[in-house]
Every structure is written in structure tokens, then in C-alpha cells.
Amino acid sequence: KNQILRKAKCVDDARHILYTQSGDVTSIITCMIYQSKSQKIIDISQTDYIFEKFNEMDLENYLDSGEWRGKAGACMVEGFCKKYIKKVTGLESCAKGLQIEKLLPFLPE
């Protein structure tokens, strides 16, 4: 819905953020910078999630659990949101904060 969703400040903020994502597309953007003496890698990656509509009771239970705290977009794709994912475009590691698949080819063995 053309909004930047950050970490929720309170449960009402988290509720609003999650309802914004419910039944819609959420794009997660992650930036990785790796620098050694011999190279510098900068990567900006995006993964898109298409979510089913969240069940209201599930959503309230998730909010009550407090697991949304500290999560960008109050979203936990490996937790609450997982069963609502209809489609993923991109690497799921992006949503977890580091696309290790992009970094591994550059690391020494």
C-alpha cells in the first residue's frame, strides 16, 4: 500500500502495520555491505511476500504474545506470517536480514 513499515512502537502500531500487510504484497529490502582488505561488496536485495488475509484471532494472539516486538513491519515470516504466505519472490534469507547466498561466493574457503 505504498508505505514504509518500520518496527512497531506499541501494540496498536503493530496491529495497524499487520493489517496493512494482510491480504497484500509486502516487499522486504535488505542491504549488505562486506569489506575486506581486497574487496568491497554492496548488495541491495528485495524479497516480495504475497500474504493471504490474516485471521483476526490469530493476529490478536500474535499481538498478545509480544513476538512482533523488534521486528521490521511487526512481521515474522518464519513465525506468525508463515502460514499466510501465498507466494514468495526472491530469497527468504533477505527477510531474515542477510542474504548469505549472495555473500558466500566472495568468502575465502
Tab-separated table of N, CA and C in Angstrom:
chain	number	residue	atom	x	y	z
A	1	LYS	N	0.820	-1.193	0.000
A	1	LYS	CA	0.000	0.000	0.000
A	1	LYS	C	0.865	1.258	0.000
A	2	ASN	N	2.069	1.125	-0.569
A	2	ASN	CA	2.984	2.254	-0.725
A	2	ASN	C	3.352	2.929	0.595
A	3	GLN	N	3.576	2.133	1.613
A	3	GLN	CA	4.007	2.647	2.914
A	3	GLN	C	5.317	1.984	3.295
A	4	ILE	N	6.147	2.707	4.025
A	4	ILE	CA	7.346	2.113	4.615
A	4	ILE	C	6.961	1.676	6.017
A	5	LEU	N	7.090	0.383	6.271
A	5	LEU	CA	6.707	-0.178	7.557
A	5	LEU	C	7.960	-0.458	8.379
A	6	ARG	N	8.063	0.226	9.488
A	6	ARG	CA	9.232	0.069	10.353
A	6	ARG	C	8.865	-0.822	11.534
A	7	LYS	N	9.705	-0.819	12.551
A	7	LYS	CA	9.398	-1.560	13.771
A	7	LYS	C	8.269	-0.855	14.512
A	8	ALA	N	7.320	-1.638	14.984
A	8	ALA	CA	6.171	-1.078	15.703
A	8	ALA	C	6.611	-0.538	17.056
A	9	LYS	N	6.011	0.574	17.453
A	9	LYS	CA	6.344	1.204	18.736
A	9	LYS	C	5.486	0.682	19.880
A	10	CYS	N	4.289	0.197	19.540
A	10	CYS	CA	3.361	-0.292	20.559
A	10	CYS	C	2.428	-1.300	19.890
A	11	VAL	N	1.596	-1.948	20.686
A	11	VAL	CA	0.716	-2.981	20.146
A	11	VAL	C	-0.273	-2.411	19.126
A	12	ASP	N	-0.768	-1.194	19.328
A	12	ASP	CA	-1.696	-0.600	18.354
A	12	ASP	C	-1.002	-0.309	17.034
A	13	ASP	N	0.237	0.123	17.112
A	13	ASP	CA	1.045	0.352	15.914
A	13	ASP	C	1.274	-0.976	15.187
A	14	ALA	N	1.603	-2.024	15.929
A	14	ALA	CA	1.822	-3.354	15.341
A	14	ALA	C	0.553	-3.852	14.657
A	15	ARG	N	-0.586	-3.654	15.302
A	15	ARG	CA	-1.873	-4.075	14.724
A	15	ARG	C	-2.094	-3.364	13.382
A	16	HIS	N	-1.881	-2.053	13.362
A	16	HIS	CA	-2.058	-1.283	12.126
A	16	HIS	C	-1.113	-1.783	11.029
A	17	ILE	N	0.136	-1.998	11.380
A	17	ILE	CA	1.138	-2.463	10.411
A	17	ILE	C	0.743	-3.825	9.841
A	18	LEU	N	0.326	-4.739	10.705
A	18	LEU	CA	-0.039	-6.082	10.254
A	18	LEU	C	-1.311	-6.069	9.397
A	19	TYR	N	-2.289	-5.250	9.765
A	19	TYR	CA	-3.487	-5.145	8.929
A	19	TYR	C	-3.140	-4.549	7.565
A	20	THR	N	-2.145	-3.695	7.506
A	20	THR	CA	-1.693	-3.131	6.232
A	20	THR	C	-1.145	-4.229	5.324
A	21	GLN	N	-0.471	-5.226	5.902
A	21	GLN	CA	0.133	-6.313	5.124
A	21	GLN	C	-0.849	-7.433	4.790
A	22	SER	N	-1.877	-7.570	5.598
A	22	SER	CA	-2.841	-8.657	5.444
A	22	SER	C	-3.504	-8.626	4.073
A	23	GLY	N	-3.416	-9.747	3.347
A	23	GLY	CA	-4.034	-9.846	2.032
A	23	GLY	C	-3.369	-9.007	0.968
A	24	ASP	N	-2.112	-8.649	1.181
A	24	ASP	CA	-1.432	-7.744	0.257
A	24	ASP	C	0.009	-8.210	0.023
A	25	VAL	N	0.746	-7.436	-0.747
A	25	VAL	CA	2.161	-7.701	-1.022
A	25	VAL	C	3.007	-6.877	-0.054
A	26	THR	N	3.994	-7.528	0.540
A	26	THR	CA	4.970	-6.834	1.374
A	26	THR	C	6.343	-7.080	0.771
A	27	SER	N	7.080	-6.010	0.537
A	27	SER	CA	8.436	-6.104	-0.004
A	27	SER	C	9.420	-5.813	1.116
A	28	ILE	N	10.359	-6.730	1.278
A	28	ILE	CA	11.400	-6.560	2.295
A	28	ILE	C	12.700	-6.262	1.563
A	29	ILE	N	13.338	-5.179	1.968
A	29	ILE	CA	14.580	-4.746	1.322
A	29	ILE	C	15.696	-4.819	2.344
A	30	THR	N	16.782	-5.475	1.961
A	30	THR	CA	17.935	-5.645	2.842
A	30	THR	C	19.187	-5.165	2.118
A	31	CYS	N	20.030	-4.443	2.843
A	31	CYS	CA	21.311	-4.000	2.297
A	31	CYS	C	22.430	-4.739	3.016
A	32	MET	N	23.378	-5.249	2.264
A	32	MET	CA	24.539	-5.920	2.821
A	32	MET	C	25.787	-5.199	2.320
A	33	ILE	N	26.690	-4.905	3.233
A	33	ILE	CA	27.986	-4.341	2.862
A	33	ILE	C	29.050	-5.231	3.487
A	34	TYR	N	29.923	-5.750	2.655
A	34	TYR	CA	31.035	-6.581	3.115
A	34	TYR	C	32.305	-5.929	2.609
A	35	GLN	N	33.255	-5.730	3.510
A	35	GLN	CA	34.513	-5.122	3.091
A	35	GLN	C	35.673	-5.846	3.756
A	36	SER	N	36.635	-6.206	2.930
A	36	SER	CA	37.892	-6.770	3.416
A	36	SER	C	39.019	-5.910	2.845
A	37	LYS	N	40.256	-6.290	3.085
A	37	LYS	CA	41.381	-5.523	2.559
A	37	LYS	C	41.412	-5.537	1.030
A	38	SER	N	40.884	-6.606	0.432
A	38	SER	CA	40.991	-6.749	-1.019
A	38	SER	C	39.701	-6.484	-1.794
A	39	GLN	N	38.567	-6.427	-1.121
A	39	GLN	CA	37.324	-6.221	-1.871
A	39	GLN	C	36.235	-5.572	-1.025
A	40	LYS	N	35.300	-4.991	-1.726
A	40	LYS	CA	34.136	-4.391	-1.080
A	40	LYS	C	32.905	-4.809	-1.888
A	41	ILE	N	31.901	-5.329	-1.193
A	41	ILE	CA	30.680	-5.784	-1.838
A	41	ILE	C	29.515	-5.015	-1.230
A	42	ILE	N	28.704	-4.452	-2.085
A	42	ILE	CA	27.480	-3.785	-1.642
A	42	ILE	C	26.334	-4.417	-2.415
A	43	ASP	N	25.346	-4.906	-1.694
A	43	ASP	CA	24.206	-5.549	-2.336
A	43	ASP	C	22.918	-5.052	-1.689
A	44	ILE	N	21.981	-4.658	-2.508
A	44	ILE	CA	20.639	-4.323	-2.036
A	44	ILE	C	19.697	-5.328	-2.686
A	45	SER	N	18.994	-6.073	-1.838
A	45	SER	CA	18.123	-7.136	-2.328
A	45	SER	C	16.690	-6.917	-1.859
A	46	GLN	N	15.773	-7.466	-2.617
A	46	GLN	CA	14.357	-7.350	-2.281
A	46	GLN	C	13.702	-8.720	-2.395
A	47	THR	N	12.869	-9.026	-1.428
A	47	THR	CA	12.039	-10.218	-1.465
A	47	THR	C	10.595	-9.775	-1.250
A	48	ASP	N	9.713	-10.281	-2.093
A	48	ASP	CA	8.298	-9.922	-2.003
A	48	ASP	C	7.497	-11.099	-1.466
A	49	TYR	N	6.630	-10.803	-0.518
A	49	TYR	CA	5.703	-11.789	0.037
A	49	TYR	C	4.289	-11.370	-0.313
A	50	ILE	N	3.513	-12.306	-0.834
A	50	ILE	CA	2.085	-12.077	-1.021
A	50	ILE	C	1.397	-12.854	0.092
A	51	PHE	N	0.676	-12.126	0.938
A	51	PHE	CA	0.014	-12.733	2.086
A	51	PHE	C	-1.472	-12.932	1.843
A	52	GLU	N	-1.994	-14.049	2.348
A	52	GLU	CA	-3.440	-14.236	2.478
A	52	GLU	C	-3.906	-13.262	3.552
A	53	LYS	N	-5.193	-13.067	3.657
A	53	LYS	CA	-5.739	-12.261	4.758
A	53	LYS	C	-5.445	-12.975	6.072
A	54	PHE	N	-4.964	-12.218	7.062
A	54	PHE	CA	-4.680	-12.792	8.370
A	54	PHE	C	-5.981	-13.043	9.126
A	55	ASN	N	-6.054	-14.186	9.789
A	55	ASN	CA	-7.189	-14.484	10.651
A	55	ASN	C	-7.129	-13.562	11.863
A	56	GLU	N	-8.244	-12.920	12.174
A	56	GLU	CA	-8.265	-11.912	13.238
A	56	GLU	C	-7.862	-12.496	14.600
A	57	MET	N	-8.335	-13.705	14.922
A	57	MET	CA	-7.994	-14.314	16.210
A	57	MET	C	-6.499	-14.654	16.270
A	58	ASP	N	-5.960	-15.199	15.160
A	58	ASP	CA	-4.517	-15.474	15.083
A	58	ASP	C	-3.715	-14.197	15.272
A	59	LEU	N	-4.167	-13.138	14.618
A	59	LEU	CA	-3.479	-11.856	14.696
A	59	LEU	C	-3.464	-11.342	16.133
A	60	GLU	N	-4.591	-11.391	16.805
A	60	GLU	CA	-4.664	-10.910	18.191
A	60	GLU	C	-3.802	-11.768	19.119
A	61	ASN	N	-3.786	-13.080	18.892
A	61	ASN	CA	-2.919	-13.962	19.697
A	61	ASN	C	-1.446	-13.619	19.479
A	62	TYR	N	-1.082	-13.355	18.233
A	62	TYR	CA	0.291	-12.957	17.913
A	62	TYR	C	0.636	-11.638	18.599
A	63	LEU	N	-0.273	-10.693	18.542
A	63	LEU	CA	-0.037	-9.408	19.208
A	63	LEU	C	0.109	-9.596	20.711
A	64	ASP	N	-0.735	-10.437	21.310
A	64	ASP	CA	-0.656	-10.709	22.750
A	64	ASP	C	0.663	-11.372	23.134
A	65	SER	N	1.225	-12.163	22.217
A	65	SER	CA	2.471	-12.886	22.513
A	65	SER	C	3.666	-11.949	22.641
A	66	GLY	N	3.598	-10.781	21.997
A	66	GLY	CA	4.709	-9.835	22.020
A	66	GLY	C	5.836	-10.185	21.064
A	67	GLU	N	5.691	-11.280	20.297
A	67	GLU	CA	6.747	-11.700	19.365
A	67	GLU	C	6.993	-10.688	18.250
A	68	TRP	N	6.067	-9.778	18.034
A	68	TRP	CA	6.195	-8.756	16.994
A	68	TRP	C	7.220	-7.688	17.368
A	69	ARG	N	7.525	-7.593	18.666
A	69	ARG	CA	8.448	-6.548	19.132
A	69	ARG	C	9.828	-6.721	18.484
A	70	GLY	N	10.370	-5.608	18.009
A	70	GLY	CA	11.703	-5.619	17.422
A	70	GLY	C	11.761	-6.135	15.996
A	71	LYS	N	10.609	-6.462	15.420
A	71	LYS	CA	10.570	-6.988	14.051
A	71	LYS	C	10.175	-5.876	13.086
A	72	ALA	N	10.941	-5.742	12.029
A	72	ALA	CA	10.579	-4.766	10.995
A	72	ALA	C	9.217	-5.144	10.431
A	73	GLY	N	8.320	-4.195	10.369
A	73	GLY	CA	6.976	-4.465	9.882
A	73	GLY	C	6.159	-5.338	10.814
A	74	ALA	N	6.641	-5.529	12.048
A	74	ALA	CA	5.979	-6.383	13.049
A	74	ALA	C	5.789	-7.798	12.525
A	75	CYS	N	6.498	-8.116	11.458
A	75	CYS	CA	6.279	-9.365	10.726
A	75	CYS	C	7.338	-10.409	11.075
A	76	MET	N	6.896	-11.633	11.181
A	76	MET	CA	7.801	-12.748	11.426
A	76	MET	C	7.491	-13.819	10.391
A	77	VAL	N	8.172	-13.774	9.244
A	77	VAL	CA	7.849	-14.706	8.164
A	77	VAL	C	8.182	-16.145	8.529
A	78	GLU	N	9.045	-16.347	9.515
A	78	GLU	CA	9.338	-17.709	9.947
A	78	GLU	C	8.440	-18.116	11.121
A	79	GLY	N	7.562	-17.219	11.532
A	79	GLY	CA	6.661	-17.477	12.651
A	79	GLY	C	5.223	-17.243	12.250
A	80	PHE	N	4.601	-16.245	12.856
A	80	PHE	CA	3.179	-15.950	12.648
A	80	PHE	C	2.777	-15.894	11.176
A	81	CYS	N	3.511	-15.164	10.380
A	81	CYS	CA	3.105	-14.913	8.993
A	81	CYS	C	3.287	-16.121	8.075
A	82	LYS	N	4.071	-17.091	8.493
A	82	LYS	CA	4.438	-18.215	7.621
A	82	LYS	C	3.228	-18.899	6.981
A	83	LYS	N	2.204	-19.199	7.773
A	83	LYS	CA	1.063	-19.931	7.213
A	83	LYS	C	0.199	-19.075	6.281
A	84	TYR	N	0.445	-17.774	6.264
A	84	TYR	CA	-0.330	-16.883	5.411
A	84	TYR	C	0.393	-16.517	4.113
A	85	ILE	N	1.603	-17.038	3.917
A	85	ILE	CA	2.363	-16.718	2.708
A	85	ILE	C	1.773	-17.483	1.518
A	86	LYS	N	1.301	-16.731	0.527
A	86	LYS	CA	0.768	-17.312	-0.706
A	86	LYS	C	1.881	-17.531	-1.726
A	87	LYS	N	2.795	-16.555	-1.789
A	87	LYS	CA	3.859	-16.616	-2.786
A	87	LYS	C	5.046	-15.790	-2.314
A	88	VAL	N	6.250	-16.262	-2.645
A	88	VAL	CA	7.487	-15.543	-2.335
A	88	VAL	C	8.252	-15.349	-3.633
A	89	THR	N	8.711	-14.127	-3.861
A	89	THR	CA	9.578	-13.838	-4.992
A	89	THR	C	10.866	-13.270	-4.417
A	90	GLY	N	11.963	-13.979	-4.609
A	90	GLY	CA	13.247	-13.574	-4.043
A	90	GLY	C	13.695	-14.597	-3.003
A	91	LEU	N	14.802	-14.293	-2.372
A	91	LEU	CA	15.376	-15.210	-1.380
A	91	LEU	C	14.820	-14.908	0.004
A	92	GLU	N	14.371	-15.955	0.708
A	92	GLU	CA	13.790	-15.759	2.034
A	92	GLU	C	14.811	-15.276	3.052
A	93	SER	N	16.086	-15.533	2.815
A	93	SER	CA	17.110	-15.051	3.748
A	93	SER	C	17.126	-13.522	3.807
A	94	CYS	N	16.655	-12.877	2.755
A	94	CYS	CA	16.564	-11.409	2.739
A	94	CYS	C	15.681	-10.938	3.890
A	95	ALA	N	14.569	-11.626	4.107
A	95	ALA	CA	13.629	-11.249	5.167
A	95	ALA	C	14.208	-11.484	6.553
A	96	LYS	N	15.214	-12.325	6.631
A	96	LYS	CA	15.836	-12.625	7.921
A	96	LYS	C	17.040	-11.720	8.180
A	97	GLY	N	17.341	-10.825	7.235
A	97	GLY	CA	18.338	-9.800	7.479
A	97	GLY	C	19.655	-9.929	6.753
A	98	LEU	N	19.965	-11.083	6.174
A	98	LEU	CA	21.232	-11.236	5.450
A	98	LEU	C	21.070	-12.285	4.366
A	99	GLN	N	21.304	-11.890	3.141
A	99	GLN	CA	21.247	-12.857	2.047
A	99	GLN	C	22.599	-13.554	1.953
A	100	ILE	N	22.764	-14.556	2.761
A	100	ILE	CA	24.021	-15.300	2.833
A	100	ILE	C	24.395	-15.888	1.474
A	101	GLU	N	23.388	-16.227	0.680
A	101	GLU	CA	23.643	-16.791	-0.654
A	101	GLU	C	24.426	-15.812	-1.531
A	102	LYS	N	24.243	-14.523	-1.321
A	102	LYS	CA	24.958	-13.505	-2.099
A	102	LYS	C	26.379	-13.309	-1.591
A	103	LEU	N	26.581	-13.580	-0.299
A	103	LEU	CA	27.886	-13.344	0.324
A	103	LEU	C	28.834	-14.531	0.172
A	104	LEU	N	28.337	-15.759	0.265
A	104	LEU	CA	29.178	-16.952	0.278
A	104	LEU	C	30.203	-17.045	-0.864
A	105	PRO	N	29.841	-16.710	-2.103
A	105	PRO	CA	30.824	-16.827	-3.187
A	105	PRO	C	32.071	-15.946	-2.999
A	106	PHE	N	31.991	-14.931	-2.176
A	106	PHE	CA	33.082	-13.995	-2.005
A	106	PHE	C	33.953	-14.297	-0.789
A	107	LEU	N	33.510	-15.200	0.072
A	107	LEU	CA	34.270	-15.523	1.276
A	107	LEU	C	35.327	-16.570	0.972
A	108	PRO	N	36.487	-16.444	1.617
A	108	PRO	CA	37.526	-17.454	1.407
A	108	PRO	C	37.084	-18.785	1.987
A	109	GLU	N	37.545	-19.864	1.364
A	109	GLU	CA	37.161	-21.203	1.842
A	109	GLU	C	38.000	-21.648	3.011
